Amino acid sequence: MQRRDFLTATGGITTAWLLAACGSRGPKGADKLLKYAMRKNETLERGLFRHTSMDSPSSRWRNAGTALPKYYISDTVPVWDPAVRGTWTLEVSGLVKNPLTLTMDMLQKLPRITQRVNHFCVEGWTAVETWTGCRMSDLARAAGATPDAHYVDFQSFDNDYHESWDIESAMHPQTLICYGLDGRMLEAGHGAPARLFSPVKLGYKNTKYLTKIVFMPKRNGGYWSDQGYEWYAGT
Amino acid sequence: MAVDRHHWFVRLTHWVNAVALVIMIGSGLQIFNAYPMFARRGETFCCYPFAGKPIPHWATFGGWLAGARNWHFAMMWLFVLNGAAYMIFIYLHGEWRDLVPRRGDIRDAREMIKYYLFVRRRHPHQGKHNALQKGAYFALPILAALAVITGLAVWKPVSLAPLTNLMGGYVYARYWHFLVMLALVVLSVVHIFMIFTVDPYSIRSIVTGKYNPERAPELRDGRPFYHLVRRERSDADAET
Ligand code: HEM
């Protein structure tokens, strides 16, 4: 092969390959490999996870306040209307010794935590907020979750949105069932009457408009996880 | 006469790296486009003039946010393992000697700059690589390591909170990650430009391993686009 041919060929192949890659989704056949990597990453992430690793935003960072986006999947802001749906309750069931049906009053009687933490969105933004609620671990203790409960599903009335979690992340001391934000009761845009919120998972894992918490032996995916986003989504 | 210039292991890791890096950068830019700015919600950010402007589609890879994230978090392993294999290899096999800075490199680099700016007429004497090239090849693995470390800080801001905090928190960790990527892009673009315009003969050496030393830039007085073909020197200008 002539030197010039060789140069042309190398340059040509590289350029073609780069052009083919531009804006592309990548080869379809790679999906299996990507899934494999996702599983391996999950093992690593769960290995790194510690209940003692806490999120603590600097006091210099301003609270997002009204700049906190309001995400939901229904066409309009999901609002719990007692006239239509009856009194809102939070059901705790599945692998528990005593299933609970909690009213807002009962929920607020559980030890109250207020914490200032980061919100990590999968999109790459963060927002500092002050949340009030009870620890998920206290709720699990109250319901008597059994040792074979390795996963927890958090379900909502927002068009059946749900996301399931590994039990370790659900029991993290900063994982709360929240009914207050920035010193006020939670408003509809942020998931009223109550929502899950923890800095240890990306935003989409933190189910808003919460109605049911189900302890499970196996995971059962979730709204965004079923569409290709990481199921673990830990921070 | 062609001589051996690059070990097959260096050639293999070079091209794996080129592919892995392009995918890492493309998918990274696609992820960036989900929120193409740095400010925390409710705050402003000092140092990014293009806030809100997405990266052009052609420079992205992965198609959508989840696709790009899945590529990014899979390809990072190829990037890291390949980079580590290259470093271990050049350490054990001795190639590191052609890449680590030595006393005199600063002076040589200054001479190279003078030469490229036509202040100096003749190509400075060099070893395997010229001093500027050596500096770039030495900087690339350092930048790659920084890309990985800042990337970990963005990926695990709670599990690795001390690391993320060291960088000034999530927002700055993300910013440093972006800047390291930019530095890698700039160096790579300059690298490829210099390869094609100063020593295209070396492309053979990073593909097949062979190199014809008679075509070395030093002997041709090669500058970007200048003297790509060797001219016989007259005796008159043999020495400067
Ligand atoms: C189309 C893309 C590229 C081409 C055509 C190319 C070409 C080359 C060539 C010809 C050499 C050998 C130079 C010599 O023998 O004097 C080389 C070496 C090198 N390239 Fe690239 N390169 C490309 C992309 C990259 C990228 C993206 C990186 C990293 C960011 C990179 C990093 C290096 C390094 C570190 C060396 C030195 C290897 C050693 O001697 O151990 N290259 N490249």
Coordinates of C-alpha atoms and ligand atoms in Angstrom, one line a residue:
Chain A
M1 CA 0.0 0.0 0.0
Q2 CA 1.2 3.4 -0.9
R3 CA 1.8 5.8 2.0
R4 CA -0.7 8.2 0.6
D5 CA -3.4 5.5 0.3
F6 CA -2.6 4.6 3.8
L7 CA -3.0 8.1 5.1
T8 CA -6.2 8.6 3.2
A9 CA -7.6 5.3 4.5
T10 CA -6.8 6.1 8.1
G11 CA -8.2 9.6 7.9
G12 CA -11.3 8.4 6.0
I13 CA -12.1 5.6 8.4
T14 CA -11.7 7.8 11.4
T15 CA -13.8 10.6 9.9
A16 CA -16.5 8.2 8.9
W17 CA -16.6 6.6 12.3
L18 CA -16.8 9.9 14.0
L19 CA -19.6 11.1 11.7
A20 CA -21.5 7.9 12.3
A21 CA -21.2 8.4 16.0
C22 CA -22.4 12.0 16.0
G23 CA -25.7 12.6 17.8
S24 CA -26.2 8.8 17.7
R25 CA -27.7 6.5 20.3
G26 CA -24.9 4.0 19.7
P27 CA -25.3 0.5 18.3
K28 CA -28.5 -1.4 19.5
G29 CA -26.5 -4.5 20.2
A30 CA -24.6 -2.7 23.0
D31 CA -27.8 -2.7 25.1
K32 CA -26.9 -5.9 26.8
L33 CA -23.4 -4.7 27.7
L34 CA -24.8 -1.4 29.0
K35 CA -27.3 -3.4 31.2
Y36 CA -24.4 -5.6 32.4
A37 CA -22.4 -2.5 33.3
M38 CA -25.4 -1.0 35.1
R39 CA -25.7 -4.2 37.3
K40 CA -21.9 -4.1 38.1
N41 CA -22.1 -0.5 38.9
E42 CA -25.0 -1.2 41.3
T43 CA -22.9 -3.7 43.1
L44 CA -20.2 -1.2 43.5
E45 CA -22.6 1.6 44.6
R46 CA -24.2 -0.6 47.2
G47 CA -20.7 -1.5 48.5
L48 CA -19.9 2.2 48.8
F49 CA -23.2 3.0 50.6
R50 CA -23.0 3.8 54.3
H51 CA -25.7 4.9 56.8
T52 CA -23.0 7.1 58.2
S53 CA -22.4 8.9 54.9
M54 CA -24.6 12.0 55.3
D55 CA -25.4 14.8 53.0
S56 CA -24.8 18.2 54.5
P57 CA -25.0 21.3 52.3
S58 CA -22.8 24.2 53.2
S59 CA -24.6 26.9 55.1
R60 CA -23.4 29.4 52.5
W61 CA -25.7 27.8 49.9
R62 CA -29.0 29.5 49.5
N63 CA -32.3 27.5 49.8
A64 CA -34.0 27.1 46.4
G65 CA -37.4 28.2 47.8
T66 CA -39.7 28.8 44.9
A67 CA -37.0 27.9 42.4
L68 CA -37.5 24.2 43.2
P69 CA -39.1 22.7 40.1
K70 CA -42.5 21.0 40.4
Y71 CA -42.4 17.6 38.6
Y72 CA -45.3 15.2 38.2
I73 CA -46.3 12.8 35.4
S74 CA -50.1 13.5 35.3
D75 CA -51.4 16.1 32.9
T76 CA -52.2 18.5 35.7
V77 CA -50.9 18.9 39.3
P78 CA -52.2 15.9 41.1
V79 CA -54.3 17.1 44.0
W80 CA -55.9 14.8 46.6
D81 CA -59.5 15.8 46.8
P82 CA -61.2 14.3 49.9
A83 CA -64.6 14.9 48.3
V84 CA -63.7 12.5 45.6
R85 CA -61.1 10.1 47.1
G86 CA -62.1 10.3 50.8
T87 CA -59.6 11.0 53.6
W88 CA -56.0 10.6 52.5
T89 CA -54.1 7.8 54.3
L90 CA -50.7 6.2 54.0
E91 CA -50.8 2.5 53.9
V92 CA -47.8 0.5 55.1
S93 CA -48.0 -3.1 54.1
G94 CA -46.2 -6.2 52.6
L95 CA -43.6 -8.0 54.6
V96 CA -44.6 -6.4 58.0
K97 CA -45.9 -7.8 61.2
N98 CA -48.6 -5.1 61.7
P99 CA -49.7 -3.4 58.5
L100 CA -50.6 0.3 59.1
T101 CA -53.1 2.7 57.7
L102 CA -51.9 6.2 58.8
T103 CA -53.8 9.4 58.7
M104 CA -51.9 12.7 58.5
D105 CA -52.4 13.1 62.2
M106 CA -50.9 9.7 63.0
L107 CA -48.0 10.4 60.6
Q108 CA -47.2 13.7 62.3
K109 CA -47.1 12.0 65.8
L110 CA -44.1 9.9 64.7
P111 CA -40.8 11.5 65.8
R112 CA -40.4 14.6 63.7
I113 CA -37.2 15.4 61.8
T114 CA -36.3 18.6 60.1
Q115 CA -33.3 18.4 57.8
R116 CA -31.6 20.8 55.3
V117 CA -30.3 18.7 52.4
N118 CA -29.5 18.7 48.7
H119 CA -31.9 17.5 46.1
F120 CA -29.9 15.8 43.4
C121 CA -31.7 15.6 40.1
V122 CA -30.8 13.2 37.4
E123 CA -30.7 16.2 35.0
G124 CA -27.7 17.6 36.8
W125 CA -29.2 20.3 38.9
T126 CA -29.2 20.5 42.7
A127 CA -31.4 22.4 45.1
V128 CA -31.0 22.9 48.8
E129 CA -34.3 22.6 50.8
T130 CA -35.4 22.1 54.4
W131 CA -37.7 19.1 54.7
T132 CA -39.9 18.0 57.6
G133 CA -41.2 14.6 58.2
C134 CA -40.6 11.3 59.9
R135 CA -37.8 8.8 59.3
M136 CA -38.6 5.9 57.0
S137 CA -36.8 3.7 59.5
D138 CA -39.1 4.7 62.3
L139 CA -42.1 3.9 60.1
A140 CA -40.5 0.5 59.3
R141 CA -40.1 -0.2 63.0
A142 CA -43.6 0.9 63.8
A143 CA -44.9 -1.5 61.1
G144 CA -42.5 -4.3 62.2
A145 CA -40.8 -4.9 58.8
T146 CA -39.6 -8.5 58.7
P147 CA -35.9 -9.4 57.9
D148 CA -36.9 -10.8 54.4
A149 CA -38.0 -7.3 53.3
H150 CA -35.1 -6.5 51.1
Y151 CA -36.9 -3.9 49.0
V152 CA -39.5 -1.2 49.5
D153 CA -42.0 0.1 46.9
F154 CA -43.2 3.7 47.2
Q155 CA -46.5 4.2 45.3
S156 CA -48.4 7.3 44.5
F157 CA -51.7 8.6 43.2
D158 CA -49.9 10.5 40.5
N159 CA -51.0 8.3 37.6
D160 CA -49.7 5.2 39.4
Y161 CA -46.1 6.6 39.6
H162 CA -44.0 4.4 41.8
E163 CA -40.3 3.6 42.4
S164 CA -38.9 0.7 44.4
W165 CA -35.8 1.0 46.6
D166 CA -33.2 -1.3 48.2
I167 CA -33.9 -1.5 52.0
E168 CA -30.5 -0.1 53.0
S169 CA -31.2 3.2 51.2
A170 CA -34.8 3.3 52.6
M171 CA -33.5 2.9 56.1
H172 CA -30.8 5.7 55.8
P173 CA -31.3 8.3 58.6
Q174 CA -31.9 11.0 56.0
T175 CA -34.7 9.1 54.2
L176 CA -37.9 10.8 55.3
I177 CA -41.6 10.7 54.6
C178 CA -42.1 14.4 54.3
Y179 CA -45.2 16.6 54.9
G180 CA -43.4 19.9 55.4
L181 CA -41.1 22.0 53.2
D182 CA -39.3 25.2 54.3
G183 CA -41.4 25.4 57.4
R184 CA -44.8 25.1 55.7
M185 CA -47.0 22.2 55.0
L186 CA -46.1 20.6 51.7
E187 CA -48.0 22.1 48.7
A188 CA -49.5 20.2 45.8
G189 CA -46.7 21.0 43.4
H190 CA -44.2 19.4 45.7
G191 CA -46.1 16.2 46.4
A192 CA -48.8 16.9 49.0
P193 CA -50.1 15.4 51.2
A194 CA -46.9 13.5 51.8
R195 CA -43.9 12.4 49.8
L196 CA -40.7 10.4 50.1
F197 CA -37.5 12.5 50.2
S198 CA -33.9 11.5 50.6
P199 CA -30.6 13.0 49.4
V200 CA -29.2 9.5 49.0
K201 CA -31.2 8.9 45.8
L202 CA -31.7 10.9 42.6
G203 CA -34.9 13.0 42.5
Y204 CA -36.9 10.6 40.4
K205 CA -36.7 7.8 43.1
N206 CA -38.4 10.1 45.6
T207 CA -42.0 9.3 45.0
K208 CA -44.4 12.3 45.5
Y209 CA -48.1 12.1 46.2
L210 CA -47.4 9.0 48.4
T211 CA -50.2 6.6 49.2
K212 CA -48.6 3.2 49.8
I213 CA -45.3 1.8 51.1
V214 CA -44.9 -1.9 50.4
F215 CA -42.1 -4.0 51.9
M216 CA -41.1 -6.7 49.4
P217 CA -38.7 -9.6 49.0
K218 CA -37.9 -8.5 45.4
R219 CA -37.6 -5.2 43.6
N220 CA -40.4 -4.2 41.2
G221 CA -38.8 -1.5 39.1
G222 CA -40.3 1.9 38.9
Y223 CA -41.7 4.5 36.6
W224 CA -38.4 5.9 35.3
S225 CA -36.3 2.8 36.0
D226 CA -38.6 0.8 33.6
Q227 CA -37.8 3.3 30.9
G228 CA -34.1 2.9 31.0
Y229 CA -32.9 5.1 33.8
E230 CA -30.8 3.4 36.5
W231 CA -32.9 1.6 39.1
Y232 CA -30.4 2.1 41.9
A233 CA -29.9 5.8 41.2
G234 CA -27.9 6.4 44.4
T235 CA -25.9 9.5 45.1
Chain B
M1 CA 14.4 2.0 6.4
A2 CA 11.6 1.6 8.9
V3 CA 12.2 1.0 12.5
D4 CA 9.9 -0.1 15.4
R5 CA 8.5 2.9 17.2
H6 CA 5.4 1.9 19.2
H7 CA 4.9 -1.4 21.0
W8 CA 1.7 -3.1 20.0
F9 CA 0.3 -2.7 23.5
V10 CA 0.8 1.1 23.3
R11 CA -0.9 1.1 19.9
L12 CA -3.8 -0.9 21.1
T13 CA -4.4 1.2 24.2
H14 CA -4.0 4.3 22.2
W15 CA -6.9 3.5 19.9
V16 CA -9.1 2.0 22.6
N17 CA -8.6 5.2 24.5
A18 CA -9.5 7.3 21.4
V19 CA -12.8 5.5 21.0
A20 CA -13.5 5.4 24.8
L21 CA -12.7 9.1 25.1
V22 CA -14.9 10.2 22.2
I23 CA -17.9 8.2 23.7
M24 CA -17.2 9.5 27.2
I25 CA -17.2 13.1 25.9
G26 CA -20.2 12.7 23.6
S27 CA -22.3 11.0 26.2
G28 CA -21.1 13.5 28.8
L29 CA -22.2 16.4 26.7
Q30 CA -25.6 14.7 26.1
I31 CA -26.0 14.4 29.9
F32 CA -24.9 18.1 30.3
N33 CA -27.6 19.1 27.9
A34 CA -30.3 18.0 30.4
Y35 CA -29.3 21.1 32.4
P36 CA -26.7 23.0 30.4
M37 CA -25.6 25.3 33.2
F38 CA -24.1 25.0 36.6
A39 CA -26.1 27.2 39.1
R40 CA -27.8 25.6 42.0
R41 CA -31.6 26.2 41.9
G42 CA -32.2 29.6 43.3
E43 CA -28.6 30.8 42.9
T44 CA -26.4 32.1 40.1
F45 CA -23.1 30.7 39.0
C46 CA -20.0 32.9 38.5
C47 CA -18.1 31.4 35.7
Y48 CA -20.0 29.9 32.8
P49 CA -20.9 32.4 30.0
F50 CA -23.0 29.9 28.0
A51 CA -25.6 29.0 30.6
G52 CA -28.8 27.6 29.1
K53 CA -27.3 27.0 25.6
P54 CA -27.3 23.3 24.8
I55 CA -24.3 21.6 23.2
P56 CA -25.0 21.1 19.5
H57 CA -26.6 17.7 18.7
W58 CA -23.7 16.5 16.5
A59 CA -21.3 16.6 19.5
T60 CA -23.5 14.4 21.6
F61 CA -23.8 10.7 22.0
G62 CA -26.4 8.4 23.5
G63 CA -29.5 10.0 22.1
W64 CA -31.3 10.8 25.4
L65 CA -30.5 11.4 29.0
A66 CA -30.8 7.8 30.2
G67 CA -29.1 6.4 27.1
A68 CA -26.2 8.8 27.5
R69 CA -25.9 8.0 31.3
N70 CA -25.8 4.3 30.6
W71 CA -23.1 4.8 28.0
H72 CA -21.1 7.1 30.2
F73 CA -21.2 4.8 33.3
A74 CA -20.3 1.7 31.1
M75 CA -17.6 3.3 29.0
M76 CA -15.9 4.8 32.1
W77 CA -14.7 1.3 32.9
L78 CA -13.1 0.8 29.5
F79 CA -11.6 4.3 29.8
V80 CA -10.2 3.6 33.3
L81 CA -9.0 0.0 32.8
N82 CA -7.4 0.8 29.4
G83 CA -5.7 3.9 30.9
A84 CA -4.4 1.9 33.9
A85 CA -3.2 -0.8 31.6
Y86 CA -1.3 1.7 29.5
M87 CA 0.3 3.4 32.5
I88 CA 1.3 0.0 34.0
F89 CA 2.7 -1.1 30.7
I90 CA 4.8 2.0 30.0
Y91 CA 6.1 1.9 33.6
L92 CA 7.2 -1.8 33.4
H93 CA 8.4 -1.7 29.8
G94 CA 10.4 1.6 30.0
E95 CA 8.4 3.8 27.6
W96 CA 7.8 6.2 30.5
R97 CA 11.4 7.5 30.0
D98 CA 10.4 9.1 26.7
L99 CA 7.5 10.9 28.4
V100 CA 8.4 12.1 31.9
P101 CA 9.8 15.7 32.0
R102 CA 13.5 16.1 32.5
R103 CA 15.7 19.0 33.3
G104 CA 16.1 21.0 30.1
D105 CA 12.6 20.2 28.8
I106 CA 11.5 23.7 29.7
R107 CA 14.3 25.2 27.7
D108 CA 13.7 22.8 24.8
A109 CA 10.0 23.6 24.9
R110 CA 10.8 27.3 24.6
E111 CA 13.1 26.6 21.7
M112 CA 10.3 24.6 20.0
I113 CA 7.9 27.5 20.4
K114 CA 10.4 29.9 19.0
Y115 CA 10.9 27.4 16.1
Y116 CA 7.2 27.1 15.4
L117 CA 6.9 30.9 15.5
F118 CA 9.7 31.2 12.9
V119 CA 11.9 33.0 15.4
R120 CA 14.3 30.1 15.2
R121 CA 15.1 28.7 11.8
R122 CA 16.2 25.1 12.4
H123 CA 14.3 22.4 14.2
P124 CA 15.7 21.8 17.7
H125 CA 17.4 18.5 18.4
Q126 CA 14.9 16.0 20.0
G127 CA 14.6 12.5 21.3
K128 CA 11.6 10.3 20.4
H129 CA 9.2 13.3 20.8
N130 CA 9.9 17.0 20.8
A131 CA 9.6 18.8 24.2
L132 CA 6.2 20.2 23.5
Q133 CA 4.8 16.9 22.4
K134 CA 6.3 15.2 25.4
G135 CA 4.7 17.8 27.7
A136 CA 1.3 17.1 26.0
Y137 CA 1.7 13.3 26.3
F138 CA 2.7 13.7 29.9
A139 CA -0.3 16.0 30.7
L140 CA -2.9 13.8 29.1
P141 CA -2.8 10.9 31.6
I142 CA -2.9 13.5 34.4
L143 CA -5.9 15.2 32.9
A144 CA -7.6 11.7 32.4
A145 CA -7.0 10.9 36.1
L146 CA -8.5 14.3 37.1
A147 CA -11.5 13.6 34.8
V148 CA -12.1 10.3 36.7
I149 CA -11.7 11.8 40.2
T150 CA -14.0 14.8 39.5
G151 CA -16.4 12.4 37.8
L152 CA -16.6 10.2 40.9
A153 CA -17.3 13.3 43.0
V154 CA -20.3 14.1 40.7
W155 CA -21.5 10.5 40.6
K156 CA -21.5 9.9 44.4
P157 CA -21.9 13.2 46.2
V158 CA -23.2 11.6 49.3
S159 CA -21.3 8.2 49.5
L160 CA -18.1 10.1 48.6
A161 CA -19.1 13.4 50.3
P162 CA -15.6 14.2 51.5
L163 CA -14.3 14.1 47.9
T164 CA -17.2 16.2 46.6
N165 CA -16.8 18.7 49.4
L166 CA -13.1 19.0 48.7
M167 CA -14.0 20.2 45.3
G168 CA -16.4 22.8 46.7
G169 CA -19.6 20.8 46.5
Y170 CA -21.5 19.1 43.7
V171 CA -21.9 22.3 41.6
Y172 CA -18.2 22.9 41.5
A173 CA -17.3 19.2 41.1
R174 CA -19.5 19.3 38.0
Y175 CA -17.7 22.4 36.8
W176 CA -14.2 21.0 37.3
H177 CA -15.3 17.8 35.5
F178 CA -16.5 20.0 32.6
L179 CA -13.3 22.0 32.5
V180 CA -11.0 18.9 32.6
M181 CA -13.1 17.6 29.7
L182 CA -12.5 20.9 27.8
A183 CA -8.8 20.7 28.5
L184 CA -8.7 17.1 27.1
V185 CA -10.6 18.2 24.0
V186 CA -8.2 21.1 23.4
L187 CA -5.1 19.0 23.8
S188 CA -6.5 16.2 21.7
V189 CA -7.5 18.5 18.9
V190 CA -4.0 20.1 18.9
H191 CA -2.5 16.6 19.1
I192 CA -4.4 15.4 16.0
F193 CA -3.8 18.7 14.2
M194 CA 0.0 18.5 14.8
I195 CA 0.1 14.8 13.8
F196 CA -1.6 15.5 10.4
T197 CA 0.2 18.8 9.6
V198 CA 3.7 18.1 11.1
D199 CA 4.3 14.4 11.1
P200 CA 1.6 12.4 9.3
Y201 CA 4.3 9.7 8.8
S202 CA 3.9 8.9 12.5
I203 CA 0.3 7.8 12.0
R204 CA 1.8 4.6 10.5
S205 CA 3.8 4.2 13.8
I206 CA 0.7 4.3 16.0
V207 CA -1.1 1.8 13.7
T208 CA 1.5 -0.7 12.5
G209 CA 4.3 0.3 14.8
K210 CA 6.8 1.1 12.0
Y211 CA 8.4 4.5 11.5
N212 CA 10.8 5.8 8.9
P213 CA 13.3 7.9 10.9
E214 CA 14.5 9.6 7.7
R215 CA 11.1 11.4 7.6
A216 CA 11.3 12.7 11.2
P217 CA 10.3 16.4 11.5
E218 CA 13.7 17.2 12.9
L219 CA 15.4 16.1 9.6
R220 CA 12.8 17.9 7.5
D221 CA 12.6 21.1 9.6
G222 CA 8.9 20.3 9.7
R223 CA 6.4 22.9 11.0
P224 CA 2.6 22.7 10.6
F225 CA 2.1 22.5 6.8
Y226 CA 5.8 23.2 6.1
H227 CA 8.3 20.8 4.6
L228 CA 6.1 17.7 4.7
V229 CA 8.4 16.3 2.2
R230 CA 12.1 16.2 3.0
R231 CA 14.3 18.4 0.9
E232 CA 18.0 17.8 0.5
R233 CA 19.8 20.4 2.4
S234 CA 22.6 22.3 0.8
D235 CA 25.9 22.3 2.7
A236 CA 25.6 26.0 3.1
D237 CA 22.7 25.7 5.6
A238 CA 23.6 22.4 7.3
E239 CA 24.5 24.2 10.5
T240 CA 22.9 27.1 12.2
Ligands
HEM1 C1 -8.0 10.5 15.4 C2 -7.4 10.7 16.6 C3 -5.9 10.5 16.9 C4 -4.9 10.3 16.0 C5 -4.9 10.3 14.5 C6 -3.7 10.1 16.8 C7 -2.4 9.9 16.4 C8 -1.3 9.7 17.1 C9 0.0 9.4 16.7 C10 0.3 9.3 15.2 C11 0.8 9.2 17.7 C12 2.3 8.8 17.7 C13 3.1 10.1 17.7 C14 4.6 9.7 17.5 O1 4.9 8.6 17.3 O2 5.4 10.7 17.6 C15 0.0 9.4 18.9 C16 0.5 9.3 20.2 C17 -0.2 9.5 21.3 N1 -1.5 9.9 21.3 FE1 -2.8 10.1 19.7 N2 -4.1 10.2 18.2 C18 -5.4 10.4 18.2 C19 -6.2 10.6 19.3 C20 -5.7 10.7 20.6 C21 -6.4 11.0 21.8 C22 -7.9 11.3 21.8 C23 -5.6 11.0 22.9 C24 -5.8 11.2 24.3 C25 -6.6 12.1 24.8 C26 -4.3 10.6 22.4 C27 -3.1 10.5 23.1 C28 -1.9 10.1 22.7 C29 -0.7 9.9 23.5 C30 -0.7 10.0 25.1 C31 0.3 9.5 22.7 C32 1.7 9.1 23.1 C33 1.8 7.6 23.2 C34 3.1 7.1 23.6 O3 4.1 7.4 22.9 O4 3.1 6.4 24.6 N3 -4.4 10.5 21.0 N4 -1.3 9.7 18.5

